[in-house]
Each structure stands twice: as structure tokens, then as C-alpha cells.
Amino acid sequence: MSETIEEKCLAKGVKLTDQRKIIAKVMTEANDHPDVDELHSRVLKIDPKISIATVYRTVKLFEEIGILAKHEFKGGKARYEQLNEGHHDHLIDIKSGEIIEFVDEEIEKLQKKVAEKYGYTLVDHKLELYGVKKKTQ
Amino acid sequence: MSETIEEKCLAKGVKLTDQRKIIAKVMTEANDHPDVDELHSRVLKIDPKISIATVYRTVKLFEEIGILAKHEFKGGKARYEQLNEGHHDHLIDIKSGEIIEFVDEEIEKLQKKVAEKYGYTLVDHKLELYGVKKKTQ
DNA sequence: GTAGATGCAAAGTATTTGCGACAAG
DNA sequence: CTTGTCGCAAATACTTTGCATCTAC
């Protein structure tokens, strides 16, 4: 079911260059949400020749063919994460910057309902929660 | 209850310059979500001397003292709107760019619940729905 | 072999900032 | 008066792009 990024590229007729393979690998191994700079420096550790322009071009391409998701959280640079089957939203710790992924079916349903109510079909959405850790847990 | 922007500036000890008054007026009269360029050109019609730098500084200031909200919708420049008592979220028509404001108490409650579940106190959130108009309404 | 990808540096956008002149309180 | 603001232009931050070269298929 869950194919690798490389398989998806083949399926889409996208050329599999070394650079793309490396970027795919780094993103697959990442379990955070790196921005382009961060991604670039991780990629440089594998191949020090890859340019930042290629990284920009590649994340854009990967986003278009649906294997990466781009997030523009508050006041920062764009950050990316690998897109798997399961959709999720984000809860961001405004102190530490930590990002928690969550799914809430009920909210998803209500969103669809709101769109319908205004005569729209929901095609996408963005939900970000910003919070602070509670002291007494 | 709902004070004008000027009253809020006084209350916060913020100097009321002509430029700020004009920007406040334009934002108060706007019933859309202009970006800084658009705001600047509206402002120029009243006083052609006001610089874009001042507009940037002012919207930032107004955001800090809680009288404007900044939105960074998909792939565009930052857009602003006046913040009134009632909080609302946005439904964006991805074809026309039209923006519909909505409130859904149930979603709000669920968001708080999600944050709680992970041990967080919700301090802010962002919910944007992207949709296309239905043909048969 | 050829279409498309890469690296580089230059060009774009959007936004911020240093500074001397100026104005609000 | 004094502190903060303004306009200007230069600077910054992020991202895109033109072009000559190279590479996957």
C-alpha cells in the first residue's frame, strides 16, 4: 500500500536523479518538519554538491505529485513533511516549537459540513492549534 | 463595547499619528482582507506621502496591540483584517479567491478538547477551509 | 540522442531596518 | 523638550529563474 517516494516518482514519470533520491531518502527518514535550509544541510551530508536551488525545485515537484506536504506555520519559513495515507493536523507548542500531529474525525466531518452549508465542496483545509504545555498534567 | 481603533491606541499608550489614523480608517472601512500593497494603495488615495514602510510598521504594531489579525493564506502575501469581538475562521474559494467568514462553536470546542488531550492549553488556532463552489446548489 | 535536471549566480518578492529629519504628547 | 515615528533607500530573507552543462531514460 504505502509505496516509497521512488516508486511514486516512477508511477508519475518523474526522472529519478541522484539528487532526488537523496532528498527523498532524507525526507523519508525525517520524523520532524524541516524547512528547506534544514533539509538542504541534511542532504549536504550525503552529497555536498547538491545546491539549494535543486532542493527548492525538488520539494516543489514532490509537493505537486503529492508526496510532500508544505506547511507555513506562524511567522516562519515553509516546512515540509512526507505525506502518508493518514491525513493529520498539527498542534504546535508556542514555547518550544515542538509539533504534535493529531487526527480528529469529528472536526474533519464538521469542516465538510461547514463548507456544504455555504454551498462549497471542501477540497483542502488547514488546521493548526497553538498551545502551551499545562503545568499540572 | 466595540471601541474604535483610535480609542484602543489611546488605551495602549500608542501615539496617534496622522498616518496611523488613516491606516486605521482604511482598515475599519474595509470589509475584505487586503494585503499590505493593497492597503498601501488605499491609504495613498487619502495621503499620497505615506510610505510602504510605515504601512508595514503600522500593521505589525496594530497586530501586536490586538486590533488587526494577520492571515497567511496559501501561497500568498500576508493579509490583514480588523479584529472585532467575534472570532471567526475562513472559507476560501480556490477559484475566485473569495473569502467567507464563518463561526462554528462545535469545532472551537473540539479544538480545545484536542489540545487538552495532549496536555496543552489552547492559546490560538488557525482554521482555513479551501473549497470550490458547487454547481447544483 | 533528447528532454529534462542541475549548479551557479543573478533576479524576484515580501518584509525589515538604519538614519537623519520631524512631530506627538 | 524628548521619545518615538516617518520617509527613504539600503539591507535582509526566502524563493525563483536564465543559462550553459550534464544525465536519466
PDB file of N, CA, C and O in Angstrom, chain A residues 73-134:
ATOM      1  N   PHE A  73       3.702  27.463   8.934  1.00  0.00           N
ATOM      2  CA  PHE A  73       3.289  27.783  10.290  1.00  0.00           C
ATOM      3  C   PHE A  73       3.624  29.227  10.587  1.00  0.00           C
ATOM      4  O   PHE A  73       4.450  29.844   9.905  1.00  0.00           O
ATOM      5  N   LYS A  74       3.013  29.709  11.625  1.00  0.00           N
ATOM      6  CA  LYS A  74       3.145  31.118  12.006  1.00  0.00           C
ATOM      7  C   LYS A  74       4.541  31.690  11.858  1.00  0.00           C
ATOM      8  O   LYS A  74       5.489  31.214  12.453  1.00  0.00           O
ATOM      9  N   GLY A  75       4.625  32.730  11.077  1.00  0.00           N
ATOM     10  CA  GLY A  75       5.807  33.554  11.036  1.00  0.00           C
ATOM     11  C   GLY A  75       7.113  32.896  10.670  1.00  0.00           C
ATOM     12  O   GLY A  75       8.179  33.405  10.984  1.00  0.00           O
ATOM     13  N   GLY A  76       7.046  31.771  10.018  1.00  0.00           N
ATOM     14  CA  GLY A  76       8.329  31.173   9.718  1.00  0.00           C
ATOM     15  C   GLY A  76       8.466  30.825   8.258  1.00  0.00           C
ATOM     16  O   GLY A  76       7.654  31.220   7.440  1.00  0.00           O
ATOM     17  N   LYS A  77       9.505  30.103   7.951  1.00  0.00           N
ATOM     18  CA  LYS A  77       9.712  29.625   6.604  1.00  0.00           C
ATOM     19  C   LYS A  77       8.814  28.420   6.362  1.00  0.00           C
ATOM     20  O   LYS A  77       8.290  27.841   7.303  1.00  0.00           O
ATOM     21  N   ALA A  78       8.711  28.041   5.117  1.00  0.00           N
ATOM     22  CA  ALA A  78       7.917  26.867   4.768  1.00  0.00           C
ATOM     23  C   ALA A  78       8.607  25.613   5.298  1.00  0.00           C
ATOM     24  O   ALA A  78       9.832  25.519   5.284  1.00  0.00           O
ATOM     25  N   ARG A  79       7.836  24.700   5.793  1.00  0.00           N
ATOM     26  CA  ARG A  79       8.367  23.452   6.306  1.00  0.00           C
ATOM     27  C   ARG A  79       7.689  22.298   5.575  1.00  0.00           C
ATOM     28  O   ARG A  79       6.555  22.415   5.155  1.00  0.00           O
ATOM     29  N   TYR A  80       8.393  21.194   5.458  1.00  0.00           N
ATOM     30  CA  TYR A  80       7.859  20.071   4.693  1.00  0.00           C
ATOM     31  C   TYR A  80       7.798  18.793   5.511  1.00  0.00           C
ATOM     32  O   TYR A  80       8.575  18.612   6.453  1.00  0.00           O
ATOM     33  N   GLU A  81       6.883  17.925   5.117  1.00  0.00           N
ATOM     34  CA  GLU A  81       6.836  16.601   5.720  1.00  0.00           C
ATOM     35  C   GLU A  81       6.327  15.626   4.675  1.00  0.00           C
ATOM     36  O   GLU A  81       5.641  16.014   3.733  1.00  0.00           O
ATOM     37  N   GLN A  82       6.687  14.377   4.869  1.00  0.00           N
ATOM     38  CA  GLN A  82       6.238  13.376   3.926  1.00  0.00           C
ATOM     39  C   GLN A  82       4.759  13.112   4.135  1.00  0.00           C
ATOM     40  O   GLN A  82       4.283  13.056   5.259  1.00  0.00           O
ATOM     41  N   LEU A  83       4.078  12.949   3.019  1.00  0.00           N
ATOM     42  CA  LEU A  83       2.642  12.741   3.057  1.00  0.00           C
ATOM     43  C   LEU A  83       2.379  11.240   3.016  1.00  0.00           C
ATOM     44  O   LEU A  83       2.702  10.568   2.058  1.00  0.00           O
ATOM     45  N   ASN A  84       1.778  10.705   4.056  1.00  0.00           N
ATOM     46  CA  ASN A  84       1.397   9.299   4.013  1.00  0.00           C
ATOM     47  C   ASN A  84      -0.105   9.212   3.870  1.00  0.00           C
ATOM     48  O   ASN A  84      -0.766  10.224   3.734  1.00  0.00           O
ATOM     49  N   GLU A  85      -0.618   8.000   3.914  1.00  0.00           N
ATOM     50  CA  GLU A  85      -2.057   7.837   3.722  1.00  0.00           C
ATOM     51  C   GLU A  85      -2.812   8.723   4.715  1.00  0.00           C
ATOM     52  O   GLU A  85      -3.672   9.502   4.358  1.00  0.00           O
ATOM     53  N   GLY A  86      -2.464   8.557   5.977  1.00  0.00           N
ATOM     54  CA  GLY A  86      -3.245   9.214   7.015  1.00  0.00           C
ATOM     55  C   GLY A  86      -3.055  10.718   7.034  1.00  0.00           C
ATOM     56  O   GLY A  86      -1.955  11.219   7.241  1.00  0.00           O
ATOM     57  N   HIS A  87      -4.142  11.431   6.842  1.00  0.00           N
ATOM     58  CA  HIS A  87      -4.083  12.879   6.985  1.00  0.00           C
ATOM     59  C   HIS A  87      -4.047  13.239   8.474  1.00  0.00           C
ATOM     60  O   HIS A  87      -4.581  12.534   9.305  1.00  0.00           O
ATOM     61  N   HIS A  88      -3.407  14.334   8.788  1.00  0.00           N
ATOM     62  CA  HIS A  88      -3.412  14.783  10.176  1.00  0.00           C
ATOM     63  C   HIS A  88      -3.224  16.289  10.230  1.00  0.00           C
ATOM     64  O   HIS A  88      -2.816  16.915   9.254  1.00  0.00           O
ATOM     65  N   ASP A  89      -3.517  16.853  11.380  1.00  0.00           N
ATOM     66  CA  ASP A  89      -3.292  18.277  11.585  1.00  0.00           C
ATOM     67  C   ASP A  89      -2.212  18.460  12.633  1.00  0.00           C
ATOM     68  O   ASP A  89      -1.623  17.488  13.089  1.00  0.00           O
ATOM     69  N   HIS A  90      -1.933  19.713  12.987  1.00  0.00           N
ATOM     70  CA  HIS A  90      -0.805  19.977  13.872  1.00  0.00           C
ATOM     71  C   HIS A  90      -1.155  20.805  15.105  1.00  0.00           C
ATOM     72  O   HIS A  90      -1.914  21.756  15.013  1.00  0.00           O
ATOM     73  N   LEU A  91      -0.575  20.381  16.203  1.00  0.00           N
ATOM     74  CA  LEU A  91      -0.659  21.147  17.441  1.00  0.00           C
ATOM     75  C   LEU A  91       0.750  21.627  17.724  1.00  0.00           C
ATOM     76  O   LEU A  91       1.670  20.818  17.850  1.00  0.00           O
ATOM     77  N   ILE A  92       0.935  22.945  17.772  1.00  0.00           N
ATOM     78  CA  ILE A  92       2.273  23.500  17.910  1.00  0.00           C
ATOM     79  C   ILE A  92       2.481  24.127  19.277  1.00  0.00           C
ATOM     80  O   ILE A  92       1.689  24.960  19.720  1.00  0.00           O
ATOM     81  N   ASP A  93       3.544  23.705  19.933  1.00  0.00           N
ATOM     82  CA  ASP A  93       3.909  24.260  21.228  1.00  0.00           C
ATOM     83  C   ASP A  93       4.574  25.609  20.973  1.00  0.00           C
ATOM     84  O   ASP A  93       5.671  25.666  20.427  1.00  0.00           O
ATOM     85  N   ILE A  94       3.915  26.699  21.391  1.00  0.00           N
ATOM     86  CA  ILE A  94       4.459  28.011  21.039  1.00  0.00           C
ATOM     87  C   ILE A  94       5.697  28.366  21.849  1.00  0.00           C
ATOM     88  O   ILE A  94       6.403  29.296  21.500  1.00  0.00           O
ATOM     89  N   LYS A  95       5.980  27.619  22.915  1.00  0.00           N
ATOM     90  CA  LYS A  95       7.214  27.869  23.660  1.00  0.00           C
ATOM     91  C   LYS A  95       8.372  27.154  23.004  1.00  0.00           C
ATOM     92  O   LYS A  95       9.378  27.748  22.657  1.00  0.00           O
ATOM     93  N   SER A  96       8.230  25.849  22.836  1.00  0.00           N
ATOM     94  CA  SER A  96       9.361  25.039  22.376  1.00  0.00           C
ATOM     95  C   SER A  96       9.405  24.841  20.858  1.00  0.00           C
ATOM     96  O   SER A  96      10.424  24.439  20.308  1.00  0.00           O
ATOM     97  N   GLY A  97       8.286  25.086  20.195  1.00  0.00           N
ATOM     98  CA  GLY A  97       8.266  24.841  18.766  1.00  0.00           C
ATOM     99  C   GLY A  97       7.958  23.394  18.409  1.00  0.00           C
ATOM    100  O   GLY A  97       7.849  23.036  17.243  1.00  0.00           O
ATOM    101  N   GLU A  98       7.820  22.574  19.430  1.00  0.00           N
ATOM    102  CA  GLU A  98       7.503  21.167  19.206  1.00  0.00           C
ATOM    103  C   GLU A  98       6.186  21.026  18.449  1.00  0.00           C
ATOM    104  O   GLU A  98       5.252  21.784  18.676  1.00  0.00           O
ATOM    105  N   ILE A  99       6.132  20.058  17.561  1.00  0.00           N
ATOM    106  CA  ILE A  99       4.930  19.864  16.755  1.00  0.00           C
ATOM    107  C   ILE A  99       4.351  18.480  16.991  1.00  0.00           C
ATOM    108  O   ILE A  99       5.046  17.474  16.884  1.00  0.00           O
ATOM    109  N   ILE A 100       3.084  18.457  17.361  1.00  0.00           N
ATOM    110  CA  ILE A 100       2.394  17.197  17.607  1.00  0.00           C
ATOM    111  C   ILE A 100       1.383  16.986  16.488  1.00  0.00           C
ATOM    112  O   ILE A 100       0.654  17.912  16.141  1.00  0.00           O
ATOM    113  N   GLU A 101       1.378  15.789  15.938  1.00  0.00           N
ATOM    114  CA  GLU A 101       0.399  15.511  14.888  1.00  0.00           C
ATOM    115  C   GLU A 101      -0.828  14.858  15.508  1.00  0.00           C
ATOM    116  O   GLU A 101      -0.702  14.023  16.389  1.00  0.00           O
ATOM    117  N   PHE A 102      -1.979  15.247  15.032  1.00  0.00           N
ATOM    118  CA  PHE A 102      -3.195  14.623  15.560  1.00  0.00           C
ATOM    119  C   PHE A 102      -4.247  14.465  14.475  1.00  0.00           C
ATOM    120  O   PHE A 102      -4.179  15.105  13.427  1.00  0.00           O
ATOM    121  N   VAL A 103      -5.187  13.611  14.741  1.00  0.00           N
ATOM    122  CA  VAL A 103      -6.316  13.405  13.828  1.00  0.00           C
ATOM    123  C   VAL A 103      -7.573  13.505  14.662  1.00  0.00           C
ATOM    124  O   VAL A 103      -7.621  12.991  15.775  1.00  0.00           O
ATOM    125  N   ASP A 104      -8.552  14.178  14.158  1.00  0.00           N
ATOM    126  CA  ASP A 104      -9.836  14.221  14.855  1.00  0.00           C
ATOM    127  C   ASP A 104     -10.943  14.134  13.814  1.00  0.00           C
ATOM    128  O   ASP A 104     -11.265  15.110  13.146  1.00  0.00           O
ATOM    129  N   GLU A 105     -11.481  12.947  13.704  1.00  0.00           N
ATOM    130  CA  GLU A 105     -12.501  12.685  12.678  1.00  0.00           C
ATOM    131  C   GLU A 105     -13.692  13.612  12.800  1.00  0.00           C
ATOM    132  O   GLU A 105     -14.271  14.050  11.810  1.00  0.00           O
ATOM    133  N   GLU A 106     -14.030  13.898  14.034  1.00  0.00           N
ATOM    134  CA  GLU A 106     -15.215  14.723  14.251  1.00  0.00           C
ATOM    135  C   GLU A 106     -15.019  16.125  13.678  1.00  0.00           C
ATOM    136  O   GLU A 106     -15.884  16.670  12.998  1.00  0.00           O
ATOM    137  N   ILE A 107     -13.829  16.691  13.919  1.00  0.00           N
ATOM    138  CA  ILE A 107     -13.539  18.015  13.362  1.00  0.00           C
ATOM    139  C   ILE A 107     -13.569  17.951  11.840  1.00  0.00           C
ATOM    140  O   ILE A 107     -14.148  18.813  11.177  1.00  0.00           O
ATOM    141  N   GLU A 108     -12.991  16.898  11.285  1.00  0.00           N
ATOM    142  CA  GLU A 108     -12.978  16.742   9.823  1.00  0.00           C
ATOM    143  C   GLU A 108     -14.401  16.775   9.270  1.00  0.00           C
ATOM    144  O   GLU A 108     -14.693  17.449   8.282  1.00  0.00           O
ATOM    145  N   LYS A 109     -15.261  16.040   9.915  1.00  0.00           N
ATOM    146  CA  LYS A 109     -16.650  15.965   9.455  1.00  0.00           C
ATOM    147  C   LYS A 109     -17.312  17.333   9.522  1.00  0.00           C
ATOM    148  O   LYS A 109     -18.002  17.749   8.596  1.00  0.00           O
ATOM    149  N   LEU A 110     -17.087  18.010  10.628  1.00  0.00           N
ATOM    150  CA  LEU A 110     -17.714  19.319  10.802  1.00  0.00           C
ATOM    151  C   LEU A 110     -17.228  20.313   9.753  1.00  0.00           C
ATOM    152  O   LEU A 110     -17.980  21.162   9.277  1.00  0.00           O
ATOM    153  N   GLN A 111     -15.957  20.209   9.392  1.00  0.00           N
ATOM    154  CA  GLN A 111     -15.410  21.104   8.370  1.00  0.00           C
ATOM    155  C   GLN A 111     -16.155  20.918   7.059  1.00  0.00           C
ATOM    156  O   GLN A 111     -16.535  21.874   6.398  1.00  0.00           O
ATOM    157  N   LYS A 112     -16.355  19.657   6.700  1.00  0.00           N
ATOM    158  CA  LYS A 112     -17.053  19.351   5.473  1.00  0.00           C
ATOM    159  C   LYS A 112     -18.460  19.942   5.536  1.00  0.00           C
ATOM    160  O   LYS A 112     -18.948  20.524   4.574  1.00  0.00           O
ATOM    161  N   LYS A 113     -19.049  19.819   6.701  1.00  0.00           N
ATOM    162  CA  LYS A 113     -20.414  20.302   6.882  1.00  0.00           C
ATOM    163  C   LYS A 113     -20.481  21.817   6.723  1.00  0.00           C
ATOM    164  O   LYS A 113     -21.398  22.347   6.092  1.00  0.00           O
ATOM    165  N   VAL A 114     -19.491  22.510   7.278  1.00  0.00           N
ATOM    166  CA  VAL A 114     -19.465  23.964   7.162  1.00  0.00           C
ATOM    167  C   VAL A 114     -19.366  24.369   5.697  1.00  0.00           C
ATOM    168  O   VAL A 114     -20.105  25.228   5.221  1.00  0.00           O
ATOM    169  N   ALA A 115     -18.460  23.719   4.969  1.00  0.00           N
ATOM    170  CA  ALA A 115     -18.297  24.043   3.548  1.00  0.00           C
ATOM    171  C   ALA A 115     -19.612  23.827   2.806  1.00  0.00           C
ATOM    172  O   ALA A 115     -20.059  24.695   2.045  1.00  0.00           O
ATOM    173  N   GLU A 116     -20.235  22.704   3.050  1.00  0.00           N
ATOM    174  CA  GLU A 116     -21.522  22.379   2.401  1.00  0.00           C
ATOM    175  C   GLU A 116     -22.543  23.477   2.669  1.00  0.00           C
ATOM    176  O   GLU A 116     -23.243  23.936   1.776  1.00  0.00           O
ATOM    177  N   LYS A 117     -22.572  23.876   3.917  1.00  0.00           N
ATOM    178  CA  LYS A 117     -23.541  24.880   4.347  1.00  0.00           C
ATOM    179  C   LYS A 117     -23.453  26.154   3.510  1.00  0.00           C
ATOM    180  O   LYS A 117     -24.451  26.821   3.278  1.00  0.00           O
ATOM    181  N   TYR A 118     -22.246  26.483   3.049  1.00  0.00           N
ATOM    182  CA  TYR A 118     -22.071  27.687   2.246  1.00  0.00           C
ATOM    183  C   TYR A 118     -22.099  27.370   0.757  1.00  0.00           C
ATOM    184  O   TYR A 118     -21.772  28.223  -0.076  1.00  0.00           O
ATOM    185  N   GLY A 119     -22.419  26.128   0.422  1.00  0.00           N
ATOM    186  CA  GLY A 119     -22.515  25.755  -0.981  1.00  0.00           C
ATOM    187  C   GLY A 119     -21.182  25.375  -1.607  1.00  0.00           C
ATOM    188  O   GLY A 119     -20.986  25.495  -2.808  1.00  0.00           O
ATOM    189  N   TYR A 120     -20.256  24.930  -0.785  1.00  0.00           N
ATOM    190  CA  TYR A 120     -18.935  24.573  -1.306  1.00  0.00           C
ATOM    191  C   TYR A 120     -18.616  23.100  -1.088  1.00  0.00           C
ATOM    192  O   TYR A 120     -19.128  22.484  -0.159  1.00  0.00           O
ATOM    193  N   THR A 121     -17.746  22.596  -1.949  1.00  0.00           N
ATOM    194  CA  THR A 121     -17.189  21.275  -1.725  1.00  0.00           C
ATOM    195  C   THR A 121     -15.793  21.486  -1.164  1.00  0.00           C
ATOM    196  O   THR A 121     -14.976  22.192  -1.764  1.00  0.00           O
ATOM    197  N   LEU A 122     -15.539  20.900  -0.031  1.00  0.00           N
ATOM    198  CA  LEU A 122     -14.238  21.070   0.619  1.00  0.00           C
ATOM    199  C   LEU A 122     -13.173  20.314  -0.164  1.00  0.00           C
ATOM    200  O   LEU A 122     -13.304  19.118  -0.394  1.00  0.00           O
ATOM    201  N   VAL A 123     -12.114  21.016  -0.577  1.00  0.00           N
ATOM    202  CA  VAL A 123     -11.056  20.305  -1.290  1.00  0.00           C
ATOM    203  C   VAL A 123      -9.769  20.247  -0.477  1.00  0.00           C
ATOM    204  O   VAL A 123      -8.902  19.431  -0.732  1.00  0.00           O
ATOM    205  N   ASP A 124      -9.666  21.108   0.492  1.00  0.00           N
ATOM    206  CA  ASP A 124      -8.448  21.122   1.293  1.00  0.00           C
ATOM    207  C   ASP A 124      -8.736  21.918   2.561  1.00  0.00           C
ATOM    208  O   ASP A 124      -9.718  22.651   2.629  1.00  0.00           O
ATOM    209  N   HIS A 125      -7.877  21.783   3.529  1.00  0.00           N
ATOM    210  CA  HIS A 125      -8.047  22.612   4.714  1.00  0.00           C
ATOM    211  C   HIS A 125      -6.739  22.687   5.475  1.00  0.00           C
ATOM    212  O   HIS A 125      -5.806  21.920   5.212  1.00  0.00           O
ATOM    213  N   LYS A 126      -6.708  23.616   6.363  1.00  0.00           N
ATOM    214  CA  LYS A 126      -5.526  23.801   7.199  1.00  0.00           C
ATOM    215  C   LYS A 126      -6.005  24.053   8.616  1.00  0.00           C
ATOM    216  O   LYS A 126      -6.808  24.955   8.853  1.00  0.00           O
ATOM    217  N   LEU A 127      -5.571  23.221   9.520  1.00  0.00           N
ATOM    218  CA  LEU A 127      -5.933  23.433  10.923  1.00  0.00           C
ATOM    219  C   LEU A 127      -4.672  23.364  11.757  1.00  0.00           C
ATOM    220  O   LEU A 127      -3.963  22.363  11.750  1.00  0.00           O
ATOM    221  N   GLU A 128      -4.385  24.449  12.429  1.00  0.00           N
ATOM    222  CA  GLU A 128      -3.225  24.477  13.312  1.00  0.00           C
ATOM    223  C   GLU A 128      -3.667  24.953  14.681  1.00  0.00           C
ATOM    224  O   GLU A 128      -4.336  25.983  14.797  1.00  0.00           O
ATOM    225  N   LEU A 129      -3.289  24.207  15.705  1.00  0.00           N
ATOM    226  CA  LEU A 129      -3.589  24.631  17.066  1.00  0.00           C
ATOM    227  C   LEU A 129      -2.281  25.102  17.688  1.00  0.00           C
ATOM    228  O   LEU A 129      -1.241  24.466  17.511  1.00  0.00           O
ATOM    229  N   TYR A 130      -2.328  26.212  18.375  1.00  0.00           N
ATOM    230  CA  TYR A 130      -1.145  26.721  19.056  1.00  0.00           C
ATOM    231  C   TYR A 130      -1.427  26.689  20.548  1.00  0.00           C
ATOM    232  O   TYR A 130      -2.441  27.215  20.994  1.00  0.00           O
ATOM    233  N   GLY A 131      -0.561  26.037  21.306  1.00  0.00           N
ATOM    234  CA  GLY A 131      -0.835  25.903  22.724  1.00  0.00           C
ATOM    235  C   GLY A 131       0.409  25.961  23.583  1.00  0.00           C
ATOM    236  O   GLY A 131       1.530  25.972  23.090  1.00  0.00           O
ATOM    237  N   VAL A 132       0.181  26.019  24.894  1.00  0.00           N
ATOM    238  CA  VAL A 132       1.278  25.950  25.857  1.00  0.00           C
ATOM    239  C   VAL A 132       1.036  24.747  26.755  1.00  0.00           C
ATOM    240  O   VAL A 132      -0.100  24.422  27.081  1.00  0.00           O
ATOM    241  N   LYS A 133       2.107  24.109  27.140  1.00  0.00           N
ATOM    242  CA  LYS A 133       2.029  22.916  27.972  1.00  0.00           C
ATOM    243  C   LYS A 133       1.432  23.282  29.326  1.00  0.00           C
ATOM    244  O   LYS A 133       1.790  24.296  29.915  1.00  0.00           O
ATOM    245  N   LYS A 134       0.564  22.420  29.800  1.00  0.00           N
ATOM    246  CA  LYS A 134      -0.012  22.668  31.122  1.00  0.00           C
ATOM    247  C   LYS A 134       0.973  22.273  32.201  1.00  0.00           C
ATOM    248  O   LYS A 134       1.724  21.307  32.044  1.00  0.00           O
TER     249      LYS A 134
END
